[in-house]
Amino acid sequence: MKMGTALIYDEEMTKYKLLWVDPACKIEVPERLTVSHEALVQSGLADRCVSIPVREATDADILLVHSEEYLEAVKKTPYMTLEDLKEFTLQYGDVYFHPNIYHCAKLAAGAALQLVDSVMTGKVRNGMALVRPPGHHSMRSAASGFCVFNNVAIAARYAKQKYGVKRVLIVDWDIHHGQGVQYSFEDDPSVLYFSWHRYEHQKFWPQLRESDFDSVGKNKGVGFNINVPWNKVGMQNSDYLSIFCHLLLPVAYEFNPDLVLVCAGFDSAIGDPEGEMCATPDIFAHLTHLLMNLAGGKLCAVLEGGYNLTSLAQSVCQTVQTLLGDPAPPPANLDGPCKSALDSLHCVRSAHRQYWSCLKHAADLPTCEISTKRIKVAEEEEEEEKTLDKGEEGNSIEEKVWPEPPKRVTPTIRTAVVLPDGVTCPDGCKRFSSSEDLDPLIISKLKENFLKDADDSDTLSSLSSLAALVEKVEKNEICSGLALVRDVSMATMCVVQHAASAHLRNRVLVVCVGDGKVPSHVTEDGKILVVQFSNKDSEEQKCKYYIPVCLKKGYSDVSGFMHAVLGLLLPLAYEYDPTLVLLVRMSDAGLCEIVWQQLTGLLQGLAQGHMLVLMQDGEKECVGPTASSLLGYPAPSLGQLPAPLPEDVASIESLRHRLKADWKLLQTTAQETG
Ligand SMILES: CC(O)(O)NCCCCNCCCN
Ligand SMILES: [Zn+2]
């Protein structure tokens, strides 16, 4: 699998700006690009990327999306007087022209195409293009919202035409609706457009009726346009993650794209004057990470909006550092999605349930009109109260402050392996067997707890290697580990006991695939959370921290398993926020290799990538693929997924309903009880 991250930037794109007074456009300044690039340079991230030069998009490139008359009109702007430019601008909304903006718009679109070339030719795995003017609002024959040419829409058409890409996923996490992208592809089933955006029941710019959740696409494209309206501001990390886990990811895996394009706008981050949301910059590390195992890792992020220079720079760094494969930081304050977000999630899932088998079970919309009106009335009353009790000073947008994202230090040893002598150490991994620095107290404890006959030295040495490995991971000297052991149940017990023991302030998430004895002595204090996938009829769930997930045909039903991973395990894991993830492959796990790699890849978004994988020593052939996932290589794509088995969906849904009282990120609708 290819590695390497492209970074495309050229300071020429800073050489245009607003030349007259226009309050709507003053936030779109050249400094947006310079602070973003400067932050990447200062943090050392730029040097780790493959720098790719920009190029001008040709007329043919631009005509993939735009009309000839529009292109001809824009071509005239470099020769216009200031008055002509103002005049020309008046025909469009919330956008401005400048003698050099046509040149910059060709570079912005060209940068996106250079990025597509680098990824599709395998020069790099993924990449980011830092561009302005942005693109997602511009339409076939109109500029809009600071956008002149639709960079990402052109890139999607270009990828299909030049590389025969069959399916393109466009994820638009900018806080504005990219109506230009929606119009370009709404009847095209080969391009799935997903956008969330501030909407406030059509009160927020661009105030389009077609930005609501019921615009699902047209003709052959029905189902391939997904709009998530945010009807309130202040959305947080939990709201964004809920949408990814319960809507975008299940659909994206079912769509199985060959290429992922991101309209990477960062006005959805805290501090932005446009978005007025509260999600912190580190969330973009998780949004990026969660998309990186699609399309074999082929991901192109193209800058759109972002107007708070501080949060913009931080969010860009979080995104690029994740594209480079560095583990993500633990996301801040996950306290569950808000009611308004759940209402939106509920509406979108029910609007799309007829198009996507992963959503077939989604709760139906309570008669749509009443529900949106009811929500709207309720929210307006709430707004009323708020402004009243804010008193005469009215709602001044107080300056938001937030902690700088924590530095993400990747240990020198990315993945260590504990393997029997006969098994070769995979490339890029480090064989680990040292236990000499393990203090004798622990060794004696291992003896008394796990050794049947005291002189079973190789069991003792393998268990003490594991304990030592846990210590190194805990100290972030090693990021992740992989061990082939004779008895996975015993090894699991040993790791859990050691990791949860007093001197390591750990929360251990144990994910077991397959039947087998797991630490069922899970404590109520929450230091351990066990999720076990098996095909045995799940015995009654013992406590909040032991969750048996029963899949009728076991994990051999890839769709059912992925359904459980995306809609149940991931939200649970994010809410639990472990400091260590222990992934155990029980002996009889008939799990297909790629699903195992997808699972390993996805779970690395947690615990800063601190993950131990335990496998039965008979499963040598799994060592290589597992190691490549632990090293950060993208998992191969799963291919087109059939519908999950109805009985599996039913059992996962009933489990989710049972658990959501304890685990808020499992909710997909606002509680009926208001
Ligand atoms: C790329 C983008 O999505 O960030 N463009 C946003 C355009 C916003 C237009 N309205 C501005 C009103 C000022 N308060
Ligand atoms: Zn925006």
XYZ file of C-alpha atoms and ligand atoms in Angstrom:
689
model
C 0.000 0.000 0.000
C 1.223 3.479 -0.935
C 2.191 5.996 1.733
C 3.064 9.679 1.513
C 0.950 12.833 1.780
C 0.929 15.563 -0.864
C 0.766 19.233 0.096
C -0.191 21.660 -2.638
C 0.198 25.374 -1.999
C 1.367 28.436 -3.934
C 1.583 31.932 -2.514
C 0.288 33.318 -5.830
C -3.186 32.414 -4.532
C -2.761 35.014 -1.780
C -2.478 37.765 -4.386
C -6.045 38.967 -4.589
C -8.297 40.629 -2.046
C -11.451 42.713 -1.574
C -10.897 46.130 -3.153
C -14.045 47.850 -1.874
C -16.325 47.837 1.175
C -18.547 44.767 1.390
C -19.346 43.434 4.904
C -20.374 40.062 3.476
C -16.964 39.451 1.915
C -14.480 41.067 4.251
C -13.753 37.808 6.092
C -12.299 36.157 2.989
C -8.720 37.493 3.278
C -5.342 36.342 1.863
C -4.057 35.722 5.411
C -6.297 32.631 5.530
C -3.814 30.901 3.274
C -0.611 32.325 4.749
C -1.479 31.427 8.360
C -2.496 27.902 7.321
C 0.682 27.278 5.376
C 2.846 28.985 7.999
C 1.380 26.743 10.715
C 2.233 23.643 8.672
C 5.789 24.905 8.217
C 6.292 25.895 11.865
C 4.970 22.570 13.133
C 7.333 20.637 10.847
C 4.375 19.014 9.078
C 5.052 20.687 5.715
C 8.502 19.076 5.520
C 6.977 15.644 6.047
C 4.685 16.113 3.049
C 5.482 15.644 -0.627
C 5.312 19.167 -2.057
C 3.492 19.173 -5.398
C 3.397 22.326 -7.572
C 0.126 23.952 -8.607
C -0.870 24.326 -12.232
C -3.518 26.382 -13.976
C -6.687 24.508 -14.777
C -7.182 24.529 -18.527
C -10.385 25.691 -20.229
C -11.234 22.025 -20.790
C -10.836 21.308 -17.086
C -13.084 24.228 -16.143
C -15.681 23.321 -18.770
C -16.135 19.944 -17.043
C -18.440 21.857 -14.690
C -18.930 25.421 -15.906
C -20.564 26.862 -19.020
C -18.629 28.535 -21.833
C -20.434 31.806 -21.346
C -19.528 31.885 -17.658
C -15.868 31.075 -18.398
C -15.742 33.685 -21.163
C -17.224 36.283 -18.791
C -14.719 35.515 -16.022
C -11.874 35.657 -18.578
C -12.614 39.339 -19.072
C -12.227 40.314 -15.396
C -8.402 40.770 -15.397
C -8.845 43.706 -17.802
C -11.707 45.387 -15.948
C -11.526 48.715 -14.138
C -12.492 48.813 -10.494
C -15.925 50.089 -11.451
C -16.397 47.301 -13.999
C -15.342 44.721 -11.414
C -17.911 46.069 -8.936
C -20.522 46.036 -11.666
C -19.621 42.499 -12.715
C -19.738 41.330 -9.095
C -23.249 42.649 -8.521
C -24.800 39.860 -10.599
C -23.625 37.257 -8.057
C -24.148 36.773 -4.317
C -21.635 37.225 -1.523
C -18.560 37.077 -3.770
C -16.091 39.625 -5.092
C -13.847 39.870 -8.140
C -10.312 41.252 -8.510
C -7.990 41.627 -11.536
C -5.985 38.596 -10.318
C -8.831 36.380 -9.073
C -9.319 34.592 -12.414
C -5.651 33.578 -12.329
C -5.968 32.416 -8.717
C -9.211 30.564 -9.458
C -7.425 28.625 -12.232
C -4.624 27.795 -9.771
C -7.104 26.688 -7.093
C -8.865 24.335 -9.495
C -5.508 23.255 -10.958
C -4.211 22.505 -7.452
C -7.138 20.173 -6.866
C -6.380 18.414 -10.162
C -2.683 18.096 -9.304
C -3.768 16.487 -6.043
C -6.027 14.034 -7.871
C -3.164 13.173 -10.258
C -0.711 12.547 -7.400
C -3.165 10.239 -5.605
C -4.533 8.415 -8.644
C -1.065 7.730 -10.076
C 0.055 6.352 -6.701
C 2.721 9.004 -6.191
C 1.197 9.572 -2.744
C -1.550 7.947 -0.678
C -3.493 11.144 0.101
C -3.029 14.903 0.316
C -4.270 18.414 0.965
C -4.530 21.428 -1.334
C -4.439 24.815 0.408
C -6.295 27.033 -2.026
C -8.299 30.205 -2.442
C -10.725 31.167 -3.892
C -12.767 28.287 -2.488
C -15.147 26.406 -4.768
C -18.159 24.545 -3.403
C -20.733 27.371 -3.871
C -19.895 28.170 -7.494
C -22.380 26.891 -10.048
C -22.307 26.095 -13.744
C -22.814 29.725 -14.713
C -22.433 31.710 -11.515
C -19.938 32.669 -8.844
C -21.189 32.574 -5.235
C -19.997 32.634 -1.631
C -16.384 33.707 -2.377
C -16.188 30.901 -4.993
C -15.373 31.317 -8.702
C -14.746 27.788 -10.063
C -15.974 24.677 -8.273
C -12.593 23.127 -7.474
C -13.898 19.873 -5.985
C -16.673 19.350 -8.548
C -14.112 19.795 -11.342
C -11.801 17.347 -9.541
C -14.559 14.733 -9.327
C -15.416 14.980 -13.046
C -11.702 14.984 -13.903
C -11.041 11.833 -11.856
C -13.895 10.007 -13.590
C -12.831 11.148 -17.069
C -9.067 10.685 -16.789
C -8.808 7.717 -14.415
C -12.089 5.940 -15.025
C -13.011 6.318 -11.368
C -16.457 4.709 -10.981
C -17.631 6.146 -7.679
C -16.534 9.371 -5.991
C -17.519 10.285 -2.423
C -17.486 14.027 -1.695
C -17.557 14.856 2.030
C -18.266 18.541 2.653
C -17.580 19.408 6.295
C -17.542 23.154 5.607
C -20.277 24.852 7.663
C -22.003 26.177 4.516
C -24.000 24.090 2.064
C -22.061 23.546 -1.150
C -25.104 24.070 -3.371
C -22.807 24.253 -6.393
C -21.673 20.682 -5.777
C -25.220 19.504 -5.121
C -26.460 20.981 -8.418
C -23.568 19.435 -10.344
C -24.220 15.874 -9.190
C -27.790 15.630 -7.877
C -28.839 13.285 -10.703
C -25.509 11.429 -10.835
C -25.358 8.107 -8.907
C -21.586 7.900 -9.421
C -20.918 10.898 -7.162
C -22.241 10.752 -3.604
C -22.351 14.261 -2.126
C -22.551 14.575 1.675
C -22.788 17.973 3.340
C -23.631 19.256 6.776
C -24.288 22.953 7.083
C -25.677 25.630 9.326
C -29.302 26.023 8.236
C -31.517 27.308 11.079
C -34.664 26.337 9.222
C -33.524 28.160 6.052
C -32.665 31.351 7.913
C -28.903 30.952 7.352
C -27.063 31.761 4.082
C -27.575 30.740 1.309
C -31.120 30.229 2.646
C -32.069 27.569 0.118
C -35.049 25.253 0.526
C -33.037 22.609 -1.334
C -30.370 22.552 1.402
C -32.746 20.711 3.737
C -32.562 16.992 4.540
C -35.308 16.104 2.049
C -33.118 16.969 -0.969
C -31.965 13.428 -1.590
C -30.983 13.702 -5.256
C -32.989 13.392 -8.479
C -33.840 10.766 -11.103
C -31.021 8.216 -11.222
C -29.256 10.187 -8.500
C -31.872 9.679 -5.760
C -30.140 8.720 -2.545
C -26.783 10.138 -3.649
C -27.250 13.580 -2.159
C -27.189 13.774 1.650
C -27.879 17.071 3.418
C -27.558 17.391 7.197
C -29.011 20.751 8.286
C -27.790 22.188 11.593
C -30.825 24.089 12.882
C -28.944 25.508 15.848
C -25.448 26.859 16.403
C -23.077 25.573 19.067
C -22.758 22.081 17.663
C -19.946 20.158 19.385
C -17.631 17.221 18.751
C -20.296 14.701 19.797
C -22.716 16.034 17.204
C -20.165 15.710 14.406
C -19.058 12.201 15.457
C -22.673 11.023 15.744
C -23.344 12.037 12.144
C -20.214 10.188 10.997
C -20.965 6.990 12.935
C -24.712 6.765 12.324
C -25.012 8.230 8.847
C -21.943 9.046 6.752
C -19.730 6.035 7.454
C -22.391 3.313 7.058
C -23.490 4.868 3.732
C -19.907 5.493 2.609
C -18.950 1.842 3.223
C -22.025 0.680 1.376
C -21.249 3.084 -1.507
C -17.668 1.776 -1.588
C -16.032 4.766 -3.358
C -12.858 4.522 -5.464
C -11.882 8.040 -4.413
C -12.769 10.360 -1.517
C -12.724 14.139 -2.027
C -13.177 16.419 0.984
C -14.524 19.949 0.742
C -12.381 20.787 3.752
C -13.898 23.960 5.106
C -12.938 24.771 8.695
C -15.613 27.371 9.414
C -17.298 24.424 11.196
C -14.725 24.779 13.972
C -15.043 26.722 17.231
C -14.368 30.445 17.007
C -15.471 30.852 13.418
C -17.683 33.933 12.911
C -19.690 32.197 10.171
C -20.326 28.845 11.782
C -20.623 29.805 15.460
C -20.098 26.134 16.261
C -18.160 24.688 19.215
C -16.358 21.681 17.759
C -12.639 21.848 18.577
C -9.886 21.655 15.915
C -8.787 18.158 17.023
C -12.121 16.795 15.797
C -10.835 17.140 12.230
C -8.152 14.583 13.059
C -10.966 12.107 13.781
C -13.128 13.079 10.802
C -10.078 12.615 8.568
C -9.055 9.354 10.254
C -12.533 7.877 9.888
C -12.432 8.463 6.114
C -8.902 7.124 5.575
C -9.799 3.466 5.239
C -12.205 4.115 2.393
C -11.090 3.855 -1.237
C -7.853 2.179 -0.188
C -6.828 5.436 1.489
C -7.140 7.613 -1.646
C -8.275 10.863 -0.037
C -7.926 14.424 -1.448
C -8.745 17.294 0.921
C -9.266 20.706 -0.697
C -9.571 23.838 1.463
C -12.929 25.636 1.320
C -13.872 28.070 4.112
C -12.496 28.914 7.557
C -12.394 32.537 8.799
C -11.014 32.445 12.317
C -7.306 32.422 11.554
C -6.412 30.654 14.816
C -8.854 27.762 14.600
C -8.295 27.541 10.836
C -4.543 27.029 11.254
C -5.028 24.508 14.073
C -7.675 22.568 12.134
C -5.502 22.442 8.994
C -2.606 21.047 11.062
C -4.844 18.446 12.698
C -6.035 17.328 9.270
C -2.596 17.134 7.628
C -0.981 15.407 10.606
C -3.640 12.700 10.407
C -3.220 12.347 6.644
C 0.461 11.697 7.428
C -0.645 8.743 9.545
C 0.006 10.138 13.009
C -2.452 8.841 15.627
C -5.228 11.261 16.549
C -5.461 12.977 19.949
C -8.291 11.970 22.293
C -11.253 14.165 21.255
C -12.303 16.719 23.844
C -15.636 16.760 25.673
C -17.776 14.026 24.196
C -20.938 14.473 26.222
C -23.444 13.232 23.717
C -25.259 14.861 20.790
C -27.756 17.650 21.443
C -31.477 17.305 20.754
C -31.388 19.454 17.634
C -28.576 17.365 16.142
C -30.510 14.180 16.924
C -33.596 15.610 15.223
C -31.528 16.348 12.121
C -29.907 12.910 12.238
C -33.318 11.307 12.592
C -34.753 13.268 9.651
C -31.846 12.523 7.322
C -31.713 8.809 8.186
C -35.411 8.396 7.597
C -35.281 10.404 4.342
C -32.590 8.034 3.075
C -33.757 4.731 4.563
C -35.317 3.700 1.266
C -32.047 4.213 -0.640
C -29.462 2.630 1.648
C -29.743 -0.881 3.107
C -27.653 0.186 6.120
C -30.442 2.638 6.989
C -33.419 0.407 6.201
C -34.113 -0.098 9.889
C -33.873 3.621 10.647
C -36.800 5.013 12.599
C -39.413 6.512 10.336
C -39.950 10.230 10.479
C -42.883 11.197 12.631
C -45.151 12.878 10.054
C -42.530 15.173 8.597
C -44.391 18.505 8.382
C -45.597 18.477 11.986
C -42.224 17.354 13.257
C -40.135 20.053 11.566
C -42.740 22.701 12.407
C -42.924 21.447 16.007
C -39.136 21.510 16.244
C -39.025 24.972 14.674
C -41.646 26.432 17.032
C -39.988 24.869 20.067
C -36.576 26.187 19.064
C -37.883 29.690 18.360
C -39.492 29.804 21.811
C -36.192 28.663 23.298
C -34.347 31.378 21.335
C -36.904 33.905 22.653
C -36.136 32.999 26.284
C -32.394 33.120 25.664
C -32.376 36.598 24.117
C -34.747 37.840 26.849
C -32.532 36.678 29.669
C -29.522 38.078 27.835
C -30.928 41.466 28.747
C -30.530 44.698 26.813
C -26.959 44.142 25.637
C -28.326 41.627 23.066
C -26.365 38.757 21.706
C -22.810 40.008 21.301
C -20.756 37.156 19.831
C -18.425 36.695 22.772
C -14.845 35.810 21.754
C -14.611 32.025 21.990
C -11.539 30.555 23.649
C -10.463 26.942 23.502
C -7.361 24.974 24.495
C -4.693 24.539 21.831
C -4.868 20.940 20.557
C -2.359 18.763 22.467
C 0.936 18.039 20.695
C 0.713 14.665 19.019
C 4.050 12.941 19.609
C 4.454 9.720 17.655
C 6.831 7.324 19.448
C 9.961 6.291 17.575
C 8.755 2.688 17.594
C 5.391 2.625 15.878
C 4.624 -1.099 16.256
C 6.364 -3.743 18.355
C 5.701 -7.463 17.968
C 5.948 -10.417 20.372
C 6.279 -13.464 18.130
C 7.447 -17.068 18.539
C 10.957 -17.498 17.133
C 9.793 -19.208 13.947
C 7.688 -16.241 12.843
C 9.455 -13.456 10.957
C 9.058 -9.885 12.143
C 7.028 -7.874 9.592
C 8.791 -4.962 7.861
C 8.577 -1.751 9.824
C 7.916 -3.517 13.128
C 10.310 -4.092 15.990
C 10.539 -7.460 17.680
C 9.925 -7.071 21.390
C 10.844 -9.582 24.023
C 12.577 -7.640 26.723
C 11.240 -8.257 30.121
C 14.452 -7.747 32.035
C 13.322 -4.286 33.124
C 10.045 -5.667 34.453
C 10.087 -5.453 38.214
C 10.174 -8.836 39.959
C 6.976 -8.072 41.858
C 5.023 -8.167 38.634
C 6.761 -11.336 37.502
C 5.841 -13.090 40.741
C 2.258 -11.851 40.389
C 2.133 -13.298 36.868
C 3.412 -16.586 38.238
C 0.838 -16.877 40.945
C -2.049 -15.721 38.750
C -1.377 -17.491 35.500
C 1.088 -20.294 35.764
C -0.301 -23.716 36.382
C 3.101 -25.304 36.745
C 5.701 -22.864 37.989
C 8.431 -23.973 35.607
C 6.443 -23.143 32.473
C 9.088 -20.647 31.535
C 8.073 -19.756 28.014
C 4.550 -18.864 29.086
C 6.059 -16.714 31.801
C 8.401 -15.031 29.342
C 5.628 -14.335 26.849
C 3.323 -12.943 29.529
C 6.056 -10.798 31.010
C 6.898 -9.511 27.532
C 3.256 -8.530 27.188
C 3.275 -6.773 30.551
C 6.457 -4.950 29.597
C 4.916 -4.012 26.254
C 1.890 -2.534 28.022
C 4.247 -0.404 30.097
C 6.023 0.921 27.010
C 2.764 1.700 25.251
C 1.463 3.385 28.384
C 4.586 5.596 28.401
C 4.079 6.299 24.688
C 7.512 4.843 23.923
C 5.765 2.393 21.623
C 2.532 3.214 19.826
C 1.034 -0.224 19.212
C 1.823 -3.903 19.613
C 0.965 -7.272 18.148
C 1.458 -10.599 19.908
C 0.988 -14.202 18.871
C 0.283 -16.143 22.052
C -0.553 -19.715 22.872
C -3.577 -18.874 24.973
C -5.342 -15.627 23.985
C -7.730 -15.765 26.924
C -4.918 -15.960 29.415
C -2.948 -13.277 27.588
C -6.021 -11.051 27.566
C -6.481 -11.533 31.287
C -2.832 -10.710 31.853
C -2.894 -7.523 29.790
C -6.196 -6.364 31.277
C -5.072 -7.028 34.805
C -1.757 -5.329 34.235
C -3.118 -2.340 32.332
C -5.974 -1.720 34.723
C -3.817 -2.145 37.765
C -3.541 0.804 40.079
C -0.301 2.347 38.912
C -1.447 2.729 35.319
C -4.331 5.218 35.082
C -5.899 3.288 32.254
C -9.277 2.769 30.736
C -8.953 -0.366 28.672
C -11.313 -1.082 25.799
C -11.235 -4.803 25.098
C -12.673 -5.786 21.704
C -12.956 -9.546 21.371
C -13.822 -11.150 18.062
C -14.868 -14.745 18.508
C -16.062 -16.932 21.326
C -13.728 -17.436 24.182
C -13.322 -16.604 27.776
C -12.922 -12.880 28.302
C -12.304 -11.008 31.513
C -15.896 -11.241 32.683
C -14.863 -9.911 36.059
C -15.220 -6.454 34.514
C -15.515 -3.986 37.307
C -18.301 -1.508 37.713
C -15.726 1.260 38.071
C -15.404 1.494 34.319
C -11.653 0.826 34.101
C -12.415 -1.918 31.585
C -15.029 -2.048 28.846
C -15.416 -5.370 27.062
C -17.239 -5.659 23.738
C -17.344 -9.212 22.507
C -18.515 -10.184 19.028
C -19.622 -13.759 18.912
C -22.222 -15.929 17.287
C -23.307 -17.484 20.541
C -26.658 -16.289 21.732
C -25.556 -13.446 23.929
C -26.204 -14.294 27.530
C -27.858 -11.535 29.479
C -25.667 -8.446 29.488
C -23.955 -8.577 32.863
C -23.239 -4.901 33.419
C -22.691 -1.607 31.624
C -19.104 -2.530 30.918
C -19.548 -5.970 29.392
C -21.341 -5.853 26.037
C -21.855 -9.110 24.131
C -22.731 -8.474 20.473
C -24.327 -11.532 18.966
C -24.223 -11.903 15.184
C -26.266 -14.850 13.920
C -23.721 -15.854 11.296
C -20.878 -14.436 13.319
C -18.432 -12.065 11.752
C -18.521 -14.002 8.478
C -21.407 -11.706 7.589
C -19.216 -8.762 6.643
C -22.111 -6.319 6.309
C -23.593 -7.214 9.671
C -20.205 -6.997 11.321
C -19.401 -3.611 9.766
C -22.874 -2.413 10.726
C -22.095 -3.296 14.334
C -18.610 -1.763 14.174
C -19.725 1.566 12.701
C -23.057 2.050 14.485
C -22.298 0.432 17.814
C -18.605 -0.176 18.575
C -17.218 3.140 17.281
C -19.674 5.437 19.111
C -19.279 3.349 22.286
C -15.499 3.488 21.995
C -15.424 7.243 21.404
C -17.679 7.886 24.355
C -15.652 5.538 26.572
C -12.468 7.335 25.429
C -10.029 4.528 26.362
C -6.342 5.026 27.070
C -5.594 1.583 25.624
C -7.386 -0.607 23.087
C -6.915 -4.371 23.298
C -8.089 -6.159 20.145
C -8.321 -9.914 20.641
C -8.835 -12.378 17.840
C -10.232 -15.474 19.450
C -9.186 -18.730 17.838
C -12.349 -19.481 15.891
C -12.816 -16.007 14.492
C -13.823 -16.765 10.928
C -13.258 -13.125 10.200
C -12.237 -12.160 6.690
C -8.829 -10.518 6.516
C -9.959 -7.170 5.115
C -12.651 -6.665 7.739
C -10.024 -7.366 10.384
C -7.775 -4.698 8.828
C -10.660 -2.233 8.597
C -11.427 -2.849 12.279
C -7.770 -2.437 13.253
C -7.564 0.753 11.201
C -10.728 2.336 12.557
C -9.916 1.566 16.197
C -6.583 3.376 15.901
C -8.495 6.641 16.051
C -8.848 5.931 19.759
C -6.399 6.010 22.657
C -3.880 7.965 20.544
C -3.325 4.775 18.571
C -2.283 2.857 21.709
C -3.452 -0.560 20.684
C -2.431 -4.140 21.387
C -3.575 -6.958 19.133
C -3.554 -10.502 20.530
C -3.872 -13.491 18.244
C -3.603 -17.238 18.638
C -0.144 -18.443 17.662
C -1.725 -20.574 14.938
C -2.717 -17.480 12.985
C 0.669 -16.600 11.558
C -0.856 -15.541 8.242
C -2.671 -12.711 9.998
C 0.517 -11.137 11.315
C 1.496 -9.317 8.114
C -1.873 -7.724 7.309
C -2.470 -6.781 10.954
C 0.965 -5.236 11.226
C 0.414 -3.181 8.073
C -2.778 -1.727 9.587
C -1.014 -1.001 12.868
C 1.755 0.761 10.924
C -0.889 3.093 9.516
C -1.259 1.633 6.036
C -4.810 1.974 4.720
C -6.894 -1.182 4.780
C -7.987 -2.516 1.392
C -11.580 -1.612 0.567
C -14.279 -4.135 1.395
C -15.944 -3.850 -1.986
C -19.663 -3.489 -2.556
C -21.404 -4.637 0.631
C -24.679 -6.576 0.381
C -27.439 -5.743 2.857
C -26.759 -6.959 6.386
C -28.820 -9.931 7.555
C -32.149 -8.689 8.945
C -31.763 -10.736 12.104
C -28.318 -9.241 12.711
C -29.644 -5.733 12.190
C -32.501 -6.509 14.548
C -30.221 -7.802 17.291
C -27.768 -4.896 16.894
C -30.632 -2.382 16.938
C -32.223 -3.879 20.037
C -28.815 -3.854 21.749
C -28.311 -0.244 20.747
C -31.711 0.704 22.120
C -30.907 -1.030 25.377
C -27.516 0.606 25.718
C -28.301 4.156 24.657
C -29.533 5.067 28.140
C -25.967 4.518 29.357
C -24.111 5.527 26.192
C -25.422 8.756 24.655
C -23.428 8.483 21.424
C -25.586 5.475 20.538
C -28.675 7.653 20.095
C -29.945 8.252 16.570
C -33.127 10.082 17.455
C -34.088 12.542 20.166
C -35.733 10.697 23.040
C -39.472 10.570 22.383
C -39.802 11.760 25.954
C -38.780 15.200 24.725
C -16.388 28.680 1.130
C -17.458 29.129 2.114
O -18.448 28.115 2.227
O -16.899 29.249 3.404
N -18.060 30.384 1.672
C -18.946 31.036 2.628
C -19.734 32.189 1.988
C -20.531 32.934 3.027
C -21.376 34.036 2.376
N -22.082 34.807 3.388
C -21.180 35.626 4.201
C -21.943 36.520 5.164
C -20.973 37.230 6.113
N -21.500 37.222 7.441
Zn -18.060 27.825 4.500
